[in-house]
């Protein structure tokens, strides 16, 4: 007979209180309820079955609590359905799902799926099968992850589900560009996002029962131990170190596309290797195979977003506080000191720096997707900018006009070899590189750019697809007025040895040392030749861009790196006007 946890005893009042609370919040593993140790330890191992009635009851409890108590997690107003959604039917339906084409007055709650595609999708929406899918989608033909998402949607009493492969016309570049550019609306508007974190491909699924072992190389091992009173064994207990976090080794956290899906979502239900976690804008709840609770800051906070304490009681108050901070930018003394600059710099621009740093370190199958893969977040940043009445300016191939020239001073973290391929972005954009391409140097943030030395005269990009301003671009240019100096070498031997040692970094000698870092991985000889032919454009007091001429005799350049100097650069050089493409 199972002992009632409400009347059970525990070792130590504090431990007993914690264990009792946890036990009252979480499901029980039926395999351990008969253990005699249950009368002493009220906490139970979690049922590893993600598809059990008990699990769905707990998820519904989380949803109810969030709906009732979390003002930040609920939409300000009803949100319309996306262009297309999957109609999964009622909870106990035996019918196949079908594609639903939404009308402008379709206002219904819907769920969204975030997952890794892996291999090519066996079933996807095209212009030729759209009508057929509006009539019926054969459930048995769908990959396991999509089947599981439909099951969860039904069990949570919802009718509509958004899945990219089934709701975006995959053979229409126009439709893909439009839907990707509106990704922020899809995930921000979703009632809940299902995250198939542990599945590396769409055919793996995520509802299968979890083994009672640690997946990740036993980084946090557990042990079954006897519960002893003297020499008498009263039962068995399980001891494990808690990690208080999701597993960064889960496939979904390595993919660039899925980053914006979790950042934009108001609420996530995360199916991990050995964890089921609820994460919303206010709280994180969940249980693991062994450990019951998981406490951690929402992901947006870890990226530098405002904390829930700062947000206070309502969105109106939140907007008021953000606007107050952003108004510091209008102060004529703003930016003269590093600390003041950091404290008052617009939130949305700080978000962007943090987001791009993380995003550019993640995996993309196609590097032409660099801008589309972050388009949803760019749209959200633009929305935040408009809401605070302080404009971030135009979105220019991954950079914001209001933060130029600072955002021009990105640097690659892992250099890639020069390559030919489809056009990605202008050379002055981090999206132009193939590798992990963005990081900020401290000198860029603080005193080295405290005295701007360049004037942006004109900057423009052309979207590849009309109606998708945050997606791919087909060209772009930057017209700038700045001091421009040709790099020369005091010692070719020094230059060659430095380039060889640092694999693309080198030192150029003008009237003093300029420390340079290139965007591409070159051989020592190529780096030496590039250094001798380079031009240096001063953007800040002691930093700027390394350029190379596109056409001899013309003031047309492309970016190839950045530099910073030991002292103020080029004080005796008159500014000139030139263009970077």
XYZ file of C-alpha atoms in Angstrom:
581
model
C 0.000 0.000 0.000
C 1.400 3.420 -0.968
C 2.058 5.801 1.872
C 0.204 9.113 1.691
C 2.914 11.799 1.290
C 0.820 14.227 3.295
C 1.265 12.080 6.416
C 4.730 10.702 5.698
C 7.783 11.604 7.767
C 11.099 12.877 6.405
C 14.624 13.389 7.662
C 14.956 17.020 8.734
C 12.168 19.551 8.726
C 13.604 21.588 5.846
C 14.211 18.554 3.662
C 10.795 17.223 4.536
C 9.129 20.480 3.587
C 10.956 20.603 0.240
C 10.339 16.949 -0.517
C 6.694 17.221 0.459
C 6.210 20.266 -1.752
C 7.895 18.579 -4.696
C 5.921 15.402 -4.218
C 2.658 17.324 -4.193
C 3.565 19.100 -7.432
C 4.774 16.231 -9.583
C 3.673 12.849 -10.916
C 4.763 9.573 -9.355
C 6.611 6.735 -10.980
C 4.317 3.698 -10.471
C 7.372 1.439 -10.252
C 8.536 2.992 -6.969
C 5.311 3.601 -5.086
C 5.504 0.206 -3.344
C 9.015 0.774 -2.005
C 8.937 0.691 1.831
C 11.105 3.811 1.800
C 8.067 5.760 0.582
C 6.874 6.236 4.152
C 10.083 8.130 4.979
C 10.891 9.979 1.717
C 7.892 11.651 0.135
C 9.646 12.641 -3.119
C 9.181 10.189 -5.979
C 10.938 9.342 -9.192
C 9.169 10.855 -12.168
C 7.141 8.776 -14.569
C 9.400 8.613 -17.657
C 6.410 8.328 -20.010
C 5.917 11.680 -21.771
C 2.668 10.476 -23.322
C 0.842 9.505 -20.136
C -2.427 10.960 -18.883
C -0.634 12.054 -15.724
C 1.903 14.028 -17.758
C -0.794 15.818 -19.755
C -2.648 16.653 -16.541
C 0.491 18.288 -15.184
C 1.014 20.286 -18.408
C -2.602 21.483 -18.288
C -2.031 22.520 -14.682
C 0.997 24.590 -15.722
C -1.015 26.198 -18.525
C -3.857 27.073 -16.167
C -1.498 28.596 -13.619
C 0.271 30.652 -16.284
C -3.035 31.841 -17.762
C -4.334 32.953 -14.389
C -1.242 34.501 -12.797
C 1.266 35.578 -15.475
C 0.316 38.873 -17.069
C 3.483 38.954 -19.184
C 2.735 35.584 -20.767
C -0.775 36.332 -21.979
C -1.361 38.189 -25.245
C -2.478 41.801 -24.965
C -5.186 41.134 -27.540
C -6.459 38.146 -29.526
C -4.022 37.086 -32.220
C -5.126 35.960 -35.679
C -4.147 32.587 -37.040
C -1.079 32.480 -39.302
C -1.616 32.224 -43.053
C -2.007 28.446 -42.766
C -2.251 26.043 -39.831
C -2.861 22.338 -39.354
C -6.366 21.514 -38.151
C -5.727 18.494 -35.908
C -9.369 18.000 -34.935
C -10.774 17.248 -31.500
C -8.940 15.494 -28.662
C -10.317 12.019 -29.288
C -10.662 12.260 -33.050
C -9.650 9.362 -35.265
C -9.616 11.500 -38.409
C -6.458 12.613 -40.154
C -5.416 16.255 -39.792
C -5.804 18.702 -42.654
C -4.403 22.042 -43.762
C -6.494 25.086 -42.860
C -6.077 28.289 -44.899
C -6.904 31.142 -42.551
C -9.098 34.142 -43.245
C -8.446 37.629 -41.807
C -11.128 37.170 -39.139
C -9.782 33.805 -37.901
C -8.945 34.452 -34.252
C -8.220 31.149 -32.521
C -5.466 29.981 -30.170
C -2.870 27.774 -31.847
C 0.302 25.900 -30.931
C 3.599 26.054 -32.828
C 6.331 23.440 -33.227
C 10.057 24.126 -32.915
C 12.214 21.213 -34.073
C 15.241 20.135 -36.089
C 14.540 19.065 -39.646
C 17.564 16.810 -39.992
C 17.140 15.059 -43.314
C 14.754 16.245 -46.013
C 11.101 16.279 -44.968
C 9.247 13.282 -46.437
C 5.985 15.271 -46.435
C 5.907 19.012 -47.060
C 3.586 21.614 -48.515
C 4.016 22.543 -52.175
C 1.958 24.470 -54.692
C 0.892 21.170 -56.280
C -0.374 19.379 -53.152
C -1.927 22.368 -51.347
C -5.518 21.505 -52.271
C -4.975 17.851 -51.419
C -3.571 18.737 -47.990
C -6.536 21.033 -47.334
C -8.683 17.930 -47.644
C -6.481 15.487 -45.728
C -2.940 14.884 -44.507
C -2.212 11.201 -43.987
C -1.044 11.027 -40.367
C 0.893 7.820 -40.984
C 2.997 9.502 -43.685
C 4.221 12.255 -41.391
C 7.607 12.003 -39.645
C 7.434 10.956 -35.995
C 8.181 14.399 -34.534
C 5.238 15.911 -36.402
C 2.983 13.021 -35.367
C 3.959 13.592 -31.735
C 3.280 17.331 -32.022
C -0.216 16.628 -33.339
C -0.807 14.206 -30.462
C 0.263 16.801 -27.877
C -1.905 19.482 -29.494
C -4.944 17.231 -29.299
C -4.248 16.114 -25.728
C -3.987 19.743 -24.616
C -7.435 20.414 -26.105
C -6.264 22.625 -28.944
C -7.298 22.378 -32.556
C -4.656 24.277 -34.531
C -0.918 23.665 -34.911
C 1.666 25.565 -36.947
C 4.543 23.568 -38.477
C 6.866 25.246 -40.974
C 7.175 22.321 -43.399
C 3.392 21.911 -43.628
C 2.337 25.571 -43.458
C 4.870 27.262 -45.761
C 4.842 26.483 -49.496
C 8.303 24.981 -49.778
C 8.695 25.353 -53.549
C 7.703 29.035 -53.555
C 10.543 31.444 -52.782
C 8.028 34.269 -52.513
C 5.896 32.457 -49.936
C 8.947 31.313 -47.964
C 10.356 34.841 -47.860
C 7.045 36.304 -46.702
C 6.429 33.699 -43.999
C 10.013 33.803 -42.710
C 9.815 37.586 -42.465
C 6.650 37.174 -40.360
C 8.118 34.482 -38.110
C 7.955 36.856 -35.140
C 4.174 37.060 -35.491
C 3.855 33.273 -35.673
C 5.844 32.384 -32.554
C 4.943 35.463 -30.529
C 1.277 34.847 -31.289
C 1.330 31.120 -30.489
C -0.510 30.092 -27.337
C 2.298 27.612 -26.652
C 5.398 26.426 -28.507
C 6.236 22.723 -28.426
C 10.023 22.307 -28.467
C 11.298 18.893 -29.609
C 14.682 19.630 -28.039
C 16.056 16.089 -27.925
C 15.277 15.101 -31.533
C 18.077 15.740 -34.025
C 15.815 14.999 -37.004
C 12.119 15.052 -37.761
C 11.832 11.262 -37.864
C 12.948 10.671 -34.245
C 9.945 11.934 -32.290
C 9.947 13.136 -28.692
C 7.139 11.348 -26.815
C 8.911 8.020 -26.417
C 9.525 6.927 -22.822
C 12.759 8.082 -21.259
C 15.214 5.501 -19.930
C 16.008 5.826 -16.236
C 19.596 6.792 -17.039
C 21.375 9.979 -17.819
C 21.754 10.507 -21.552
C 24.601 12.981 -21.491
C 27.568 10.776 -20.583
C 26.515 10.671 -16.935
C 27.721 14.196 -16.334
C 25.414 14.270 -13.335
C 25.190 10.665 -12.198
C 22.623 9.257 -9.835
C 22.734 6.324 -7.457
C 20.276 3.975 -5.784
C 21.182 3.566 -2.135
C 19.715 1.585 0.735
C 17.707 3.580 3.278
C 19.068 2.308 6.585
C 18.045 2.651 10.211
C 20.978 1.142 12.046
C 21.486 -2.212 10.402
C 17.911 -2.421 9.170
C 17.232 -1.590 5.522
C 13.960 0.326 5.339
C 13.892 0.685 1.564
C 15.789 2.318 -1.285
C 16.457 5.967 -2.134
C 17.753 7.729 -5.236
C 20.365 10.471 -4.929
C 21.335 12.807 -7.774
C 22.994 16.180 -8.303
C 20.551 18.721 -9.700
C 21.601 20.757 -12.756
C 18.931 23.482 -12.706
C 19.030 23.907 -16.459
C 18.130 22.527 -19.829
C 20.750 20.375 -21.532
C 22.888 22.455 -23.932
C 23.854 19.257 -25.771
C 20.302 18.750 -26.983
C 20.206 19.157 -30.777
C 17.781 22.058 -30.882
C 20.215 24.340 -29.045
C 22.888 23.943 -31.720
C 20.717 25.065 -34.641
C 20.558 28.704 -35.721
C 17.000 28.550 -37.083
C 15.486 27.358 -33.810
C 17.085 30.133 -31.748
C 14.598 32.748 -32.864
C 11.738 30.317 -32.350
C 12.469 29.958 -28.649
C 13.314 33.645 -28.169
C 10.070 34.773 -29.760
C 7.826 32.283 -27.972
C 5.819 33.435 -24.977
C 5.610 29.918 -23.551
C 7.525 26.738 -24.336
C 6.991 23.094 -23.513
C 10.458 21.584 -23.879
C 10.898 17.826 -24.401
C 14.534 17.143 -23.549
C 16.728 14.064 -23.238
C 15.703 13.442 -19.651
C 13.577 16.460 -18.875
C 10.166 17.920 -19.547
C 10.341 21.643 -18.835
C 7.829 24.469 -18.940
C 9.402 27.841 -19.662
C 7.467 31.075 -19.974
C 8.292 34.765 -19.632
C 7.663 34.590 -15.904
C 8.665 31.157 -14.614
C 10.380 27.866 -15.339
C 8.848 24.655 -14.029
C 9.367 21.010 -14.786
C 10.605 17.645 -13.801
C 13.436 15.480 -14.913
C 13.792 11.747 -14.990
C 15.011 12.025 -11.409
C 14.942 15.653 -10.364
C 11.623 17.391 -9.975
C 12.145 21.128 -10.176
C 14.224 23.283 -12.480
C 14.826 26.929 -11.625
C 16.588 29.225 -14.067
C 16.149 32.616 -15.655
C 14.214 32.733 -18.911
C 16.513 32.663 -21.916
C 15.699 36.233 -22.852
C 17.045 37.417 -19.500
C 20.308 35.531 -19.992
C 20.751 37.442 -23.261
C 20.437 40.772 -21.488
C 16.714 41.296 -21.857
C 14.894 43.162 -19.061
C 14.294 41.078 -15.951
C 10.791 40.357 -14.732
C 11.514 42.575 -11.716
C 12.219 45.475 -14.030
C 9.145 44.792 -16.095
C 7.018 45.225 -12.942
C 3.260 44.864 -13.106
C 2.243 45.543 -16.681
C 3.400 46.058 -20.210
C 2.448 49.724 -19.996
C 4.796 50.191 -17.060
C 7.442 48.183 -18.909
C 7.230 50.442 -21.971
C 7.388 53.510 -19.750
C 10.562 52.303 -18.036
C 12.221 51.305 -21.299
C 11.366 54.661 -22.856
C 12.873 56.416 -19.850
C 16.139 54.535 -20.227
C 16.255 55.111 -23.965
C 15.719 58.841 -23.513
C 19.245 59.003 -22.105
C 20.429 58.722 -25.684
C 19.172 62.261 -26.314
C 21.436 63.632 -23.583
C 24.303 65.591 -25.222
C 26.707 64.217 -22.619
C 25.655 60.666 -23.410
C 28.511 58.377 -24.441
C 31.359 60.468 -23.064
C 32.030 57.856 -20.431
C 31.958 54.125 -20.968
C 29.781 53.316 -17.954
C 27.169 55.909 -18.822
C 27.094 54.631 -22.386
C 26.608 51.031 -21.317
C 23.866 51.879 -18.813
C 21.802 54.021 -21.141
C 22.371 52.508 -24.550
C 19.090 51.460 -26.182
C 17.937 48.085 -24.982
C 16.994 46.862 -28.431
C 20.506 47.533 -29.748
C 22.104 45.734 -26.810
C 19.705 42.838 -27.439
C 20.818 42.765 -31.022
C 24.502 42.547 -30.204
C 23.916 39.682 -27.778
C 21.548 37.883 -30.126
C 23.874 38.038 -33.137
C 26.830 36.863 -31.050
C 24.873 33.758 -30.051
C 23.175 33.263 -33.405
C 26.389 33.393 -35.417
C 27.901 30.611 -33.303
C 25.105 28.168 -34.212
C 24.793 25.800 -37.160
C 23.246 26.667 -40.505
C 22.952 24.199 -43.366
C 22.899 27.034 -45.911
C 24.845 30.221 -45.240
C 22.444 32.114 -47.509
C 20.002 31.614 -44.608
C 22.012 33.849 -42.271
C 19.655 36.793 -42.615
C 16.390 34.815 -42.985
C 17.254 32.756 -39.892
C 17.208 35.845 -37.691
C 14.524 37.810 -39.585
C 11.848 37.147 -36.978
C 13.958 38.599 -34.185
C 14.867 41.583 -36.375
C 11.164 42.246 -36.879
C 10.631 42.055 -33.117
C 13.489 44.486 -32.455
C 11.919 46.863 -34.971
C 8.596 46.502 -33.159
C 10.240 47.274 -29.808
C 11.935 50.292 -31.349
C 8.612 51.634 -32.601
C 6.916 50.961 -29.258
C 9.448 53.103 -27.401
C 9.292 55.962 -29.932
C 13.070 55.951 -30.311
C 13.919 54.604 -33.710
C 16.632 52.046 -34.338
C 16.597 53.279 -37.915
C 16.487 51.076 -40.958
C 17.485 47.435 -40.851
C 20.502 47.062 -43.136
C 21.477 43.440 -43.823
C 21.813 42.522 -40.145
C 22.827 45.951 -38.794
C 20.755 48.845 -37.439
C 21.166 52.319 -38.863
C 20.967 54.066 -35.472
C 23.985 52.145 -34.190
C 26.341 52.732 -37.107
C 29.332 52.884 -37.153
C 29.604 50.751 -33.995
C 27.868 47.775 -35.581
C 30.298 47.888 -38.499
C 33.092 46.842 -36.142
C 32.176 43.176 -35.825
C 34.932 40.598 -35.986
C 34.971 36.933 -36.915
C 35.374 34.346 -34.181
C 36.375 31.475 -36.491
C 37.735 32.448 -39.866
C 36.651 30.569 -42.951
C 38.619 30.156 -46.146
C 37.694 32.386 -49.095
C 34.913 30.798 -51.115
C 32.672 31.440 -54.070
C 28.941 30.975 -53.842
C 25.598 32.784 -53.809
C 25.573 36.389 -52.636
C 24.758 36.704 -48.945
C 25.223 40.339 -47.927
C 27.468 43.390 -48.395
C 31.007 42.889 -47.112
C 30.379 45.328 -44.243
C 27.678 43.029 -42.802
C 28.471 40.109 -40.496
C 26.057 38.066 -42.638
C 28.511 38.184 -45.560
C 30.878 35.648 -43.987
C 30.497 31.885 -44.070
C 31.873 31.121 -40.627
C 30.851 32.005 -37.074
C 31.182 35.655 -37.718
C 30.362 38.030 -34.923
C 31.860 39.139 -31.657
C 32.418 42.475 -29.960
C 35.756 43.706 -28.722
C 35.779 45.759 -25.500
C 37.636 48.549 -27.272
C 34.764 48.875 -29.707
C 32.199 49.319 -26.969
C 34.013 51.816 -24.801
C 36.624 54.517 -25.205
C 37.939 53.610 -28.664
C 34.639 54.598 -30.262
C 33.762 57.363 -27.802
C 34.969 59.909 -30.374
C 33.427 58.986 -33.763
C 35.768 59.787 -36.633
C 33.532 58.914 -39.591
C 30.316 60.199 -41.087
C 27.838 57.832 -42.708
C 26.585 59.704 -45.771
C 24.382 57.032 -47.268
C 23.624 53.380 -46.659
C 21.204 51.141 -48.499
C 20.321 47.508 -49.120
C 17.864 45.963 -51.566
C 15.682 43.066 -50.325
C 15.825 39.977 -52.485
C 12.063 39.553 -52.098
C 9.574 42.412 -52.010
C 7.654 42.496 -48.751
C 10.479 40.828 -46.803
C 12.579 43.733 -45.450
C 14.278 41.590 -42.799
C 15.266 38.709 -45.070
C 17.845 38.142 -47.797
C 19.303 41.052 -49.743
C 20.574 41.170 -53.314
C 22.919 44.147 -52.935
C 23.940 46.982 -50.663
C 26.397 49.833 -50.288
C 27.776 52.160 -47.637
C 28.929 55.672 -48.569
C 31.153 57.093 -45.881
C 33.367 60.079 -45.167
C 36.417 59.139 -43.121
C 40.191 59.239 -42.980
C 41.572 56.634 -45.365
C 45.208 55.523 -45.333
C 47.022 52.887 -47.370
C 48.772 50.258 -45.263
C 52.546 49.918 -45.658
C 55.052 47.619 -44.012
C 58.163 48.725 -42.209
C 59.483 45.171 -42.295
C 58.186 42.527 -44.684
C 59.930 39.878 -42.610
C 58.048 40.977 -39.477
C 54.811 41.043 -41.422
C 55.331 37.555 -42.856
C 56.234 36.047 -39.495
C 53.263 37.702 -37.781
C 50.816 36.571 -40.446
C 52.125 33.018 -40.297
C 51.919 32.930 -36.508
C 48.397 34.292 -36.221
C 46.898 32.741 -39.370
C 45.492 35.922 -40.829
C 46.197 38.482 -38.110
C 49.032 40.846 -38.831
C 50.614 44.162 -37.908
C 50.662 47.067 -40.349
C 53.089 49.892 -39.690
C 51.974 53.400 -40.616
C 53.374 56.065 -38.321
C 52.827 53.560 -35.495
C 51.509 50.032 -35.039
C 48.037 49.080 -36.226
C 46.842 45.677 -35.009
C 44.666 44.032 -37.624
C 42.311 41.076 -37.736
C 41.118 39.719 -41.047
C 37.687 38.296 -41.868
C 39.021 35.333 -43.863
C 41.547 32.604 -43.185
C 44.438 33.219 -45.572
C 47.809 31.604 -46.020
C 50.729 33.582 -44.618
C 51.770 34.715 -48.093
C 48.252 35.805 -49.043
C 47.857 37.611 -45.724
C 51.127 39.454 -46.340
C 50.060 40.495 -49.827
C 46.635 41.547 -48.599
C 48.226 43.614 -45.830
C 50.491 45.437 -48.266
C 47.522 46.243 -50.527
C 45.062 47.137 -47.771
C 43.527 50.479 -46.889
C 42.558 51.515 -43.369
C 39.388 53.563 -42.774
C 39.154 55.244 -39.380
C 35.723 54.951 -37.728
C 36.587 55.709 -34.108
C 39.395 57.414 -32.283
C 41.571 54.295 -32.401
C 39.736 51.756 -34.563
C 38.280 51.176 -37.994
C 37.888 48.914 -41.015
C 40.477 47.267 -43.248
C 39.462 47.582 -46.888
C 40.655 46.432 -50.273
C 39.914 48.117 -53.565
C 37.378 46.486 -55.853
C 38.317 48.484 -58.961
C 41.793 50.034 -59.282
C 41.674 53.807 -59.491
C 38.169 54.112 -58.025
C 37.032 54.834 -54.473
C 35.132 51.542 -54.288
C 36.112 49.054 -51.582
C 35.112 45.865 -49.823
C 35.720 45.115 -46.171
C 38.355 42.481 -45.315
C 38.915 43.066 -41.584
C 39.142 45.497 -38.661
C 42.012 47.258 -36.910
C 42.732 49.046 -33.673
C 45.633 51.270 -32.853
C 47.912 52.031 -29.948
C 47.193 55.741 -30.314
C 44.869 58.033 -32.211
C 44.976 57.059 -35.882
C 45.878 59.279 -38.833
C 45.631 62.730 -37.165
C 47.172 64.500 -40.182
C 45.014 62.885 -42.886
C 42.057 64.751 -44.367
C 38.772 62.770 -44.583
C 37.679 61.558 -48.003
C 34.472 60.095 -49.410
C 34.382 56.460 -50.539
C 31.970 53.551 -50.942
C 32.040 50.050 -49.435
C 30.038 47.254 -51.044
